[in-house]
């Protein structure tokens, strides 16, 4: 097979250094791949991360490596992205792995788990904490090579038609929320609802559901939830930083020239940071618009947060006891999380909290 | 000139798309560039960012684009990196732009200014807030194309031989600290000292200076400051996130094939995130070691932080009144900073503070 023999040459060329290189580039193949996003184009900050990857890869290869993008439903619907990459229906996908925890809850570590890492801590775990090696080992079961590709940061807690004043108000609450978060809240009496994005607005309007979570101000504003639910809660404690992943069919990735593999990894690194930057830069303006139109911001009450934290870590322990793959990553992750919290308590949080205090003309309490 | 005619072809090829591409790659030139780092190799988390760029660029080009690294002093000393890139002595440098505020204080925005942005907010300002466009416009005066390439996160406040209990204790304090931070602290009575890294330890030991700031636990541990100064203060409010930049001689950058330009930008994006990840992943362990060896952690007292904040923004206003270039970027930056603080107060800080509270078995006060 031509591509195989090319790969051998490429390997030899890399070992031999620059002298052998000029002959190689001429051999680099023209490739056209398809990427199935799990997102519609309207969620442009996230869909845009896949666009960035496609553009940067094309620019870095003089247009030789082309990636065509397909929005959710164009080739496969959102729930089908992982399998489409696994089976080779498409070479690539862009998804939130926690969508697929029905297959294995371990997948959630690739996105976010409740009361977990913020986006910077997630990057640290993956890039220098051993997390990415563990996840890549795990993803071999799915014939997927995963590359971090975007983060939303801490999301909002969602839109509520009525105020949540204490944990009692969660009993029987029909809340559009999925994944681990739904399981956690179910233990507190919430009735989790699975509703596609397009149906959230009418369901809230009619009162078929009492509350719904989506992302954060930039996306939430566009969907108009503020018109049908007055209270906007924070934080989305179930995703302190939701990371998206680029899935690459592992066999296809192994067949790529080493140059293209390197180019793809770096394009994803750019897209990963850029997506977080988009949300951070755009959320403030959207939040101002929401507040100006009457939205009422509310923090979740302390008893809700504390009770949710307790059942969350019970759920992890139970899951780890049943699932060795989950346990392997959880044990590593939990130790990393604890260390991060200890360090962030010092310089980072003190700095952030002081900066917040200056907004109100006050200074924070002495530690 | 061959390279010029290549560039024309490359432009045409990109416009024509993949069909025209195979002929181009064969023309991609073998290039050997030199990068002067402003850091010694011992500051490996930062020097390593330049190593990552070099490795990733080589991998993405099959070894055709080679970047040789030189540590501080090998070609030029730390204070000479900017000029060496400007004048074309080397094609590239890796530096903290705030080292050069003697040329123009505006350069500090490229790294960090006191009570400024944290590393995530800096990324947001640069990548989606218009900051990078402004800085690149500014750097044209220096014949430099700047690319963000590494961040330390919020640094520590440094090592003190005696406790700082109030602002009174700053009077006459000989503190090894430079740049804007030195100017700010001088207004509070500190006597800023300029001392090269190798001389910090003996100066602290002899008592020639009373205090010194360096980076954060991972680097500070290696220099052994804990043996000669007991009190380790936080946060380094003068650098909520210190960003390093890759400087590229602008003329040389413009002459690069578009593919190499794209590859270089993406390699820096990887290195930028990886450096922050290194510090986040390594600081916790170093901090534990320091604490175990008797280091006393102390937050700066509130009156010190509040007074420093006040004189800092007075200094910015004075500088802006005298320097139109500073004013142009400051006005844009300040508005962005204010918006970031408003948004981060909601989901992000509430999440981070709750996670911190769980460490102590307490929950944060209701907002």
XYZ file of C-alpha atoms in Angstrom:
734
model
C 0.000 0.000 0.000
C 1.440 3.315 -1.081
C 0.598 5.212 2.095
C 2.268 2.557 4.231
C 5.468 2.739 2.253
C 5.300 6.514 2.508
C 5.069 6.275 6.267
C 8.208 4.150 6.389
C 10.051 6.729 4.345
C 8.766 9.518 6.529
C 9.980 7.741 9.654
C 13.397 7.244 8.142
C 13.515 10.844 7.006
C 12.685 12.186 10.449
C 15.420 10.086 11.994
C 17.949 11.237 9.440
C 17.087 14.898 10.055
C 16.788 17.837 7.727
C 19.147 16.572 5.049
C 16.766 13.845 3.976
C 13.678 16.014 4.240
C 13.235 17.830 0.927
C 12.437 14.612 -0.903
C 9.690 13.836 1.590
C 7.497 16.855 1.295
C 6.909 16.156 -2.364
C 5.471 12.808 -1.350
C 2.995 14.203 1.158
C -0.384 13.005 -0.032
C -3.466 15.090 -0.804
C -6.109 13.941 1.662
C -9.778 14.754 2.041
C -11.392 13.824 5.315
C -14.849 14.300 6.743
C -15.540 15.579 10.246
C -18.932 14.989 11.882
C -19.616 17.585 14.539
C -22.060 16.805 17.303
C -23.091 20.468 17.260
C -25.316 22.536 15.011
C -23.694 25.500 13.283
C -25.753 27.861 15.433
C -23.650 26.907 18.463
C -20.941 28.788 16.661
C -18.352 29.119 19.416
C -18.111 25.321 19.585
C -18.756 24.471 15.942
C -16.134 27.129 15.223
C -13.450 25.064 16.968
C -13.823 22.413 14.248
C -13.734 25.183 11.628
C -10.471 26.436 13.127
C -8.949 22.956 12.974
C -9.962 22.583 9.341
C -8.630 26.019 8.355
C -5.353 25.695 10.236
C -4.643 22.224 8.886
C -5.305 23.425 5.350
C -3.062 26.462 5.852
C -0.239 24.378 7.316
C -0.336 21.896 4.445
C -0.827 24.309 1.556
C -4.321 22.933 1.105
C -3.218 19.317 0.776
C -4.993 18.054 3.899
C -8.626 19.077 3.582
C -11.205 18.474 6.304
C -14.859 18.934 5.328
C -17.195 19.787 8.187
C -20.668 18.407 8.727
C -22.979 19.742 11.415
C -25.009 17.518 13.729
C -27.475 15.464 11.702
C -25.890 16.034 8.317
C -24.130 12.653 8.334
C -24.996 11.355 11.786
C -26.999 12.831 14.657
C -25.267 13.953 17.869
C -25.643 10.603 19.642
C -24.009 8.846 16.687
C -20.719 10.766 16.399
C -18.598 8.451 18.546
C -19.747 5.333 16.724
C -19.354 6.969 13.314
C -15.674 7.649 14.059
C -15.171 4.263 15.715
C -16.603 2.465 12.678
C -14.825 4.655 10.138
C -18.022 6.120 8.648
C -16.188 9.420 9.037
C -12.510 9.946 9.792
C -13.179 12.550 12.493
C -15.771 13.788 14.927
C -16.102 16.716 17.327
C -18.017 15.842 20.454
C -18.471 16.020 24.202
C -17.524 12.557 25.410
C -19.930 12.746 28.347
C -22.777 12.401 25.865
C -21.805 8.748 25.646
C -21.630 7.715 29.296
C -24.341 5.161 28.525
C -21.496 3.181 26.938
C -19.144 3.744 29.872
C -19.231 6.492 32.534
C -15.426 6.687 32.268
C -15.954 8.753 29.107
C -17.062 11.678 31.262
C -13.487 12.382 32.422
C -12.762 13.498 28.864
C -15.327 16.317 29.192
C -16.143 17.153 32.798
C -17.588 15.460 35.843
C -19.637 17.272 38.504
C -17.529 19.201 41.044
C -14.443 18.434 39.003
C -11.701 20.491 37.408
C -11.979 23.959 35.949
C -10.737 24.384 32.383
C -7.174 25.286 33.354
C -6.908 22.360 35.730
C -8.283 20.051 33.025
C -5.535 21.256 30.655
C -2.944 20.678 33.364
C -4.223 17.154 34.047
C -4.174 16.286 30.360
C -0.983 18.008 29.229
C 1.314 17.514 32.181
C -0.512 15.377 34.715
C -0.735 12.076 32.856
C -4.456 12.426 32.111
C -4.213 12.390 28.338
C -2.151 9.189 28.336
C -4.815 7.510 30.498
C -7.673 8.709 28.320
C -5.912 7.689 25.113
C -5.336 4.219 26.519
C -9.039 4.079 27.382
C -10.160 5.357 23.960
C -8.342 2.475 22.238
C -11.425 0.400 23.089
C -13.306 2.702 20.748
C -10.718 2.750 17.973
C -10.408 6.490 18.588
C -7.447 8.825 18.997
C -8.753 11.750 21.071
C -7.353 15.282 20.997
C -8.592 18.043 23.358
C -10.382 20.600 21.221
C -12.252 23.337 23.044
C -13.515 24.205 26.497
C -16.521 26.245 27.604
C -15.237 27.097 31.084
C -17.628 26.854 34.009
C -21.121 26.821 32.614
C -24.242 28.375 34.052
C -26.677 26.340 36.131
C -29.600 27.014 33.836
C -32.960 28.717 33.582
C -35.627 28.211 36.223
C -39.259 29.319 36.140
C -39.356 29.538 39.927
C -36.759 30.420 42.537
C -34.830 27.620 44.214
C -34.601 28.724 47.824
C -33.490 25.458 49.364
C -32.989 21.817 48.603
C -36.724 21.275 49.244
C -37.497 23.138 46.020
C -35.702 20.448 43.997
C -38.242 17.757 44.889
C -40.145 16.792 41.744
C -38.510 19.567 39.697
C -38.605 18.675 36.006
C -35.162 19.822 34.893
C -33.748 19.389 31.414
C -30.328 17.995 32.271
C -28.429 14.856 31.314
C -25.455 12.670 32.069
C -23.818 12.421 35.464
C -25.428 15.707 36.444
C -28.881 14.206 35.940
C -27.932 11.210 38.097
C -26.613 13.476 40.846
C -29.681 15.692 40.874
C -32.035 12.711 40.725
C -30.619 11.705 44.112
C -31.834 15.048 45.406
C -35.363 14.601 44.061
C -35.029 16.236 40.641
C -36.737 14.499 37.717
C -34.160 14.814 34.898
C -35.583 15.387 31.420
C -33.956 14.575 28.096
C -35.048 17.176 25.565
C -33.368 18.138 22.278
C -32.197 21.770 22.101
C -34.943 22.886 19.706
C -37.646 21.740 22.125
C -36.314 23.437 25.252
C -37.919 26.824 24.620
C -41.472 25.559 23.945
C -41.243 23.099 26.851
C -40.255 25.876 29.238
C -42.905 28.177 27.799
C -45.695 25.617 28.257
C -44.408 24.541 31.641
C -43.870 20.955 30.505
C -40.536 21.386 32.268
C -39.628 23.680 35.175
C -36.008 24.349 34.284
C -33.367 23.748 31.645
C -29.619 24.072 31.425
C -27.770 24.846 28.235
C -24.326 26.502 28.228
C -23.609 30.098 29.271
C -24.813 33.626 28.412
C -23.425 33.763 24.863
C -25.347 30.684 23.741
C -28.280 31.025 26.117
C -29.085 34.543 24.926
C -29.490 33.338 21.352
C -32.052 30.716 22.367
C -34.181 33.303 24.138
C -34.737 31.373 27.372
C -34.924 34.610 29.317
C -38.382 35.212 27.860
C -39.833 32.051 29.390
C -37.811 31.585 32.590
C -36.888 34.476 34.830
C -34.205 33.014 37.103
C -30.732 32.300 35.812
C -28.774 30.140 38.264
C -25.047 29.661 38.706
C -22.695 27.896 38.688
C -23.236 24.789 36.575
C -21.417 22.794 39.235
C -21.622 19.702 37.039
C -19.266 21.226 34.499
C -16.559 23.433 35.950
C -14.989 23.319 32.495
C -16.580 21.223 29.751
C -14.000 20.066 27.272
C -14.783 19.015 23.723
C -12.680 16.444 21.924
C -11.657 15.872 18.378
C -12.100 12.177 17.692
C -9.901 10.666 15.003
C -10.404 7.108 13.816
C -7.283 5.490 15.300
C -6.432 3.428 12.220
C -6.758 6.463 9.962
C -4.657 8.542 12.353
C -1.884 5.912 12.372
C -1.838 5.990 8.580
C -1.346 9.757 8.403
C 2.115 11.072 7.586
C 3.861 12.097 10.807
C 3.825 15.688 9.564
C 0.046 15.674 9.302
C -0.292 14.099 12.741
C 1.827 16.886 14.230
C -0.052 19.569 12.301
C -3.390 18.204 13.468
C -2.370 18.086 17.145
C -1.147 21.675 17.059
C -4.205 22.943 15.179
C -6.337 21.407 17.937
C -4.196 23.112 20.593
C -4.942 26.450 18.938
C -8.653 25.640 18.647
C -8.768 24.438 22.249
C -7.498 27.756 23.607
C -9.428 29.834 21.092
C -12.774 28.316 22.039
C -12.261 29.124 25.720
C -11.198 32.630 24.685
C -14.358 33.053 22.599
C -16.606 32.213 25.508
C -14.650 34.358 27.938
C -14.639 37.326 25.570
C -18.304 37.029 24.543
C -20.093 35.924 27.709
C -19.743 39.301 29.492
C -21.656 41.214 26.823
C -24.366 38.577 26.571
C -24.741 38.566 30.352
C -25.193 42.349 30.351
C -27.910 42.064 27.721
C -29.710 39.401 29.725
C -29.561 41.454 32.916
C -30.809 44.531 31.069
C -33.813 42.565 29.822
C -34.863 41.538 33.318
C -33.118 38.226 33.920
C -32.576 37.590 37.632
C -29.181 36.096 38.486
C -29.172 33.680 41.413
C -26.440 31.549 42.992
C -27.556 28.051 43.907
C -28.257 27.983 47.659
C -25.526 26.542 49.848
C -27.577 23.561 50.984
C -28.181 22.588 47.353
C -24.472 22.826 46.501
C -23.375 20.952 49.623
C -25.921 18.153 49.230
C -25.084 17.799 45.547
C -21.374 17.621 46.358
C -21.985 14.834 48.864
C -24.073 12.628 46.565
C -21.696 13.309 43.663
C -18.690 11.788 45.375
C -20.830 8.908 46.687
C -21.817 8.240 43.089
C -18.143 8.231 42.004
C -17.210 5.770 44.744
C -20.087 3.474 43.790
C -19.189 3.697 40.108
C -15.517 3.003 40.814
C -16.446 -0.057 42.870
C -18.297 -1.521 39.889
C -16.133 -0.354 36.979
C -12.342 -0.970 37.014
C -11.713 1.353 34.058
C -13.546 4.156 35.814
C -11.672 3.397 39.037
C -8.277 3.505 37.333
C -8.845 7.006 35.946
C -10.842 8.269 38.931
C -8.105 7.411 41.437
C -5.521 9.264 39.352
C -7.834 12.180 38.641
C -8.956 12.580 42.265
C -5.402 12.858 43.553
C -4.626 15.409 40.859
C -7.777 17.364 41.727
C -6.870 17.491 45.411
C -3.386 18.781 44.615
C -4.757 21.395 42.249
C -7.169 22.706 44.855
C -4.364 23.037 47.400
C -2.162 25.006 45.008
C -4.915 27.157 43.494
C -5.940 28.186 47.022
C -2.706 30.107 47.291
C -1.698 32.504 44.527
C -4.478 32.029 41.980
C -7.614 32.248 44.111
C -6.263 34.973 46.361
C -5.474 37.037 43.273
C -8.862 36.367 41.650
C -10.773 37.092 44.833
C -8.892 40.304 45.476
C -9.620 41.470 41.937
C -13.306 40.694 42.501
C -13.276 42.621 45.756
C -11.949 45.738 44.031
C -15.128 45.817 41.931
C -17.135 46.554 45.023
C -14.642 48.844 46.685
C -14.022 46.277 49.391
C -11.067 44.065 50.137
C -11.311 40.383 50.965
C -11.108 39.018 54.486
C -7.699 38.105 55.785
C -6.991 34.399 55.378
C 14.849 35.936 -5.333
C 13.812 32.335 -5.149
C 11.966 32.601 -1.884
C 9.913 35.534 -3.146
C 8.798 33.697 -6.247
C 7.937 30.730 -4.054
C 5.719 32.929 -1.928
C 3.805 34.076 -4.957
C 3.231 30.497 -6.015
C 2.135 29.549 -2.526
C -0.439 32.326 -2.493
C -1.824 31.226 -5.830
C -1.878 27.605 -4.712
C -3.849 28.378 -1.584
C -6.432 30.267 -3.589
C -6.782 27.447 -6.073
C -7.267 24.866 -3.334
C -6.149 21.287 -3.003
C -5.854 20.490 -6.691
C -2.903 22.814 -7.161
C -1.223 21.852 -3.911
C 0.981 18.815 -4.560
C 3.411 20.804 -6.681
C 3.897 23.327 -3.871
C 5.093 21.146 -1.059
C 8.081 20.014 -3.077
C 9.178 23.641 -3.166
C 9.064 24.181 0.572
C 12.532 25.298 1.537
C 14.840 23.821 4.164
C 15.365 26.548 6.741
C 17.598 26.813 9.796
C 16.779 29.545 12.263
C 18.227 30.568 15.599
C 16.161 31.354 18.675
C 17.637 33.354 21.550
C 15.839 32.597 24.793
C 15.935 35.129 27.573
C 15.949 32.233 30.045
C 18.611 29.836 31.258
C 17.965 26.140 30.666
C 17.524 25.631 34.409
C 14.210 27.494 34.255
C 13.068 24.444 32.367
C 9.310 24.995 32.381
C 9.808 28.235 30.439
C 12.867 27.293 28.392
C 10.892 24.140 27.564
C 8.244 26.199 25.764
C 10.844 27.175 23.166
C 11.939 23.530 22.980
C 8.334 22.526 22.298
C 8.057 25.072 19.498
C 11.271 23.812 17.916
C 10.245 20.148 18.172
C 6.714 20.669 16.916
C 7.814 22.802 13.966
C 10.376 20.172 12.990
C 7.797 17.382 13.291
C 5.222 19.290 11.234
C 7.695 20.004 8.435
C 9.461 16.630 8.322
C 12.563 18.305 9.693
C 12.745 20.969 6.978
C 12.223 23.936 9.310
C 14.836 23.670 12.045
C 15.019 26.051 14.995
C 18.209 25.946 17.089
C 17.844 27.110 20.672
C 20.268 29.273 22.591
C 19.891 29.946 26.297
C 20.264 33.388 27.866
C 23.801 34.642 27.340
C 24.800 32.166 24.653
C 24.226 34.664 21.838
C 22.824 37.636 23.726
C 22.058 38.212 27.401
C 18.459 38.483 28.633
C 18.260 42.280 28.228
C 19.388 41.960 24.596
C 16.823 39.521 23.218
C 14.363 42.085 21.892
C 17.041 44.079 20.075
C 18.661 40.923 18.696
C 15.376 39.951 17.025
C 14.631 43.526 15.961
C 18.024 43.850 14.292
C 17.965 40.381 12.758
C 20.959 39.082 14.751
C 18.691 36.093 15.386
C 15.437 35.254 13.626
C 13.608 34.520 16.890
C 13.586 35.205 20.596
C 11.645 33.991 23.612
C 11.135 36.664 26.210
C 8.952 38.437 28.720
C 8.192 41.771 27.084
C 7.960 43.556 30.439
C 11.733 43.220 30.737
C 11.915 45.996 28.175
C 9.591 48.631 29.617
C 12.574 50.963 29.707
C 11.992 51.274 25.965
C 8.234 51.757 26.341
C 5.963 50.754 29.255
C 3.364 49.663 26.681
C 5.396 46.484 26.262
C 4.167 45.296 29.658
C 0.688 44.533 28.292
C 2.273 41.689 26.350
C 3.320 39.989 29.619
C 1.358 41.236 32.613
C 0.730 44.458 34.455
C 0.077 44.651 38.205
C -3.517 43.834 39.199
C -4.233 42.853 35.628
C -5.593 39.759 33.931
C -5.151 36.167 35.000
C -3.779 33.802 32.360
C -7.169 32.767 31.018
C -8.316 36.362 30.734
C -5.054 37.264 28.978
C -5.726 34.506 26.412
C -9.258 35.800 25.943
C -8.054 39.364 25.451
C -5.482 38.279 22.886
C -7.380 35.608 20.986
C -10.898 36.996 20.897
C -10.820 40.429 22.483
C -8.737 42.339 19.948
C -5.647 42.467 22.160
C -3.306 40.588 19.856
C -4.133 42.863 16.928
C -3.289 45.902 19.063
C -0.033 44.414 20.324
C 1.039 43.329 16.840
C 0.408 46.825 15.557
C 2.544 48.152 18.409
C 5.348 45.624 17.843
C 5.762 46.834 14.252
C 7.856 49.640 15.754
C 10.284 46.932 16.807
C 10.244 44.992 13.544
C 8.837 42.061 15.523
C 5.949 39.682 14.949
C 4.904 38.496 18.417
C 3.201 35.182 19.199
C 1.965 34.282 22.712
C 4.135 31.417 23.933
C 3.701 30.404 27.549
C 2.162 31.622 30.776
C 3.162 31.055 34.398
C -0.239 31.776 35.930
C -0.402 33.927 39.042
C 3.051 33.984 40.545
C 4.033 34.034 44.190
C 4.827 37.275 45.983
C 8.316 36.192 46.933
C 10.553 35.318 49.861
C 10.829 37.594 52.872
C 13.262 37.376 55.769
C 10.789 39.071 58.088
C 7.025 39.078 58.292
C 5.102 41.860 56.584
C 2.307 42.655 59.020
C 1.166 45.932 57.548
C 2.065 48.545 55.001
C 4.446 50.084 57.553
C 6.747 47.093 57.153
C 7.351 47.994 53.506
C 9.148 51.231 54.370
C 12.790 50.888 53.358
C 12.398 47.198 52.487
C 15.082 46.162 50.013
C 13.105 43.945 47.678
C 14.488 42.308 44.551
C 11.721 43.177 42.096
C 11.652 44.975 38.763
C 9.483 46.594 36.146
C 6.104 48.143 36.861
C 5.928 46.164 40.096
C 9.048 47.897 41.366
C 7.575 51.295 40.482
C 4.344 50.465 42.285
C 6.076 49.234 45.420
C 8.474 52.179 45.428
C 5.427 54.390 45.901
C 4.752 52.453 49.089
C 8.271 52.892 50.432
C 9.949 49.769 49.072
C 13.481 50.141 47.693
C 13.420 47.969 44.549
C 16.638 46.072 43.809
C 17.825 44.790 40.446
C 19.746 41.569 41.012
C 20.513 38.797 38.515
C 19.021 35.396 39.413
C 22.345 33.831 40.430
C 22.941 36.561 43.025
C 19.554 36.373 44.750
C 20.434 33.545 47.114
C 23.697 35.029 48.472
C 22.114 38.490 48.751
C 19.260 37.107 50.811
C 21.635 35.017 52.891
C 23.863 37.977 53.735
C 20.933 40.275 54.281
C 22.040 42.645 51.511
C 18.378 42.443 50.513
C 15.337 41.739 52.673
C 13.182 39.989 50.129
C 13.141 38.653 46.576
C 10.524 37.500 44.142
C 11.141 34.885 41.493
C 8.332 32.773 40.023
C 6.384 30.110 41.905
C 7.077 26.956 43.950
C 8.372 24.793 41.100
C 11.163 27.240 40.210
C 11.629 28.729 43.672
C 12.272 25.338 45.267
C 15.168 24.690 42.907
C 16.900 27.937 43.891
C 16.724 27.051 47.583
C 15.370 30.398 48.816
C 13.544 28.650 51.636
C 16.877 28.154 53.400
C 17.566 31.881 53.667
C 14.104 33.434 53.931
C 11.358 31.886 55.985
C 8.234 33.698 54.793
C 6.719 32.928 51.413
C 4.152 35.549 50.447
C 1.277 35.404 47.978
C -0.058 36.399 45.567
C 2.372 38.079 43.186
C -0.280 40.723 42.507
C 1.981 42.295 39.886
C 1.631 39.269 37.638
C -1.747 37.548 37.749
C -0.552 35.634 34.718
C 2.835 36.385 33.176
C 2.871 35.614 29.492
C 5.990 34.908 27.494
C 6.188 35.764 23.815
C 7.921 34.281 20.847
C 9.459 37.169 18.935
C 9.962 36.669 15.221
C 11.848 39.192 13.122
C 8.972 40.646 11.105
C 10.802 40.685 7.787
C 11.901 37.088 8.217
C 8.370 36.078 9.193
C 6.914 37.714 6.086
C 9.375 35.779 3.928
C 8.346 32.407 5.366
C 6.117 30.190 3.263
C 2.508 30.545 4.433
C 2.615 26.896 5.531
C 5.508 27.569 7.880
C 3.815 30.656 9.262
C 0.715 28.592 10.072
C 2.796 25.762 11.549
C 4.709 28.185 13.754
C 1.577 29.877 15.101
C 0.003 26.550 16.004
C 3.180 25.187 17.588
C 3.215 28.288 19.808
C -0.434 27.707 20.733
C 0.513 24.229 21.931
C 3.559 25.529 23.824
C 1.492 28.343 25.347
C -1.015 25.954 26.907
C 1.609 23.358 27.794
C 3.725 25.803 29.786
C 0.753 26.825 31.929
C -0.067 23.134 32.368
C 3.501 22.397 33.492
C 3.386 25.006 36.205
C -0.084 23.985 37.347
C 0.845 20.315 37.463
C 4.231 20.821 39.156
C 3.658 23.676 41.576
C 1.515 21.639 44.013
C 4.261 19.096 44.725
C 6.928 21.765 45.068
C 4.714 23.711 47.456
C 4.237 20.613 49.616
C 7.994 20.117 49.778
C 8.530 23.722 50.789
C 5.883 23.535 53.498
C 7.357 20.281 54.790
C 10.763 21.952 55.105
C 9.434 24.750 57.280
C 8.458 27.493 54.840
C 5.755 29.742 56.264
C 3.048 30.709 53.773
C 1.599 34.187 54.235
C -0.961 36.204 52.275
C -0.031 39.844 51.808
C -1.998 41.884 54.352
C -5.110 43.601 53.091
C -3.763 47.104 53.631
C -0.723 46.281 51.479
C -2.869 44.886 48.670
C -5.355 47.763 48.797
C -2.675 50.465 48.876
C -0.760 48.786 46.068
C -3.928 48.573 43.979
C -4.586 52.274 44.432
C -1.104 53.450 43.429
C -1.031 50.960 40.545
C -4.006 52.477 38.780
C -2.770 55.983 39.530
C 0.483 54.999 37.814
C -1.436 53.715 34.777
C -3.418 56.927 34.495
C -0.246 59.008 34.719
C 1.503 56.839 32.153
C -1.473 57.006 29.786
C -1.532 60.800 30.058
C 2.083 60.952 28.870
C 2.207 58.092 26.367
C -0.416 57.844 23.580
C 0.607 54.301 22.632
C 0.185 53.173 26.219
C -3.150 54.986 26.423
C -4.492 53.359 23.274
C -3.881 49.851 24.572
C -4.682 50.661 28.207
C -8.142 52.035 27.405
C -9.006 48.916 25.406
C -7.460 46.590 27.982
C -9.143 48.255 30.964
C -12.610 47.922 29.487
C -11.913 44.287 28.700
C -10.608 43.719 32.237
C -13.740 45.222 33.789
C -15.998 43.018 31.667
C -13.977 39.927 32.523
C -14.242 40.611 36.228
C -18.001 40.996 35.982
C -18.437 37.707 34.154
C -15.888 35.709 36.171
C -17.703 36.789 39.356
C -20.622 34.636 38.305
C -20.001 31.041 37.256
C -16.224 30.755 37.428
C -15.420 32.268 40.818
C -18.452 30.800 42.538
C -17.396 27.370 41.277
C -13.746 27.836 42.281
C -14.617 29.186 45.702
C -17.064 26.403 46.407
C -14.445 23.823 45.467
C -12.007 25.512 47.827
C -14.573 25.482 50.613
C -15.036 21.731 50.293
C -11.376 21.267 51.235
C -12.123 22.562 54.699
C -15.486 20.913 55.111
C -17.186 24.284 54.976
C -19.367 25.902 52.378
C -19.032 29.472 51.213
C -21.223 32.264 52.469
C -24.381 32.965 50.507
C -23.926 35.846 48.082
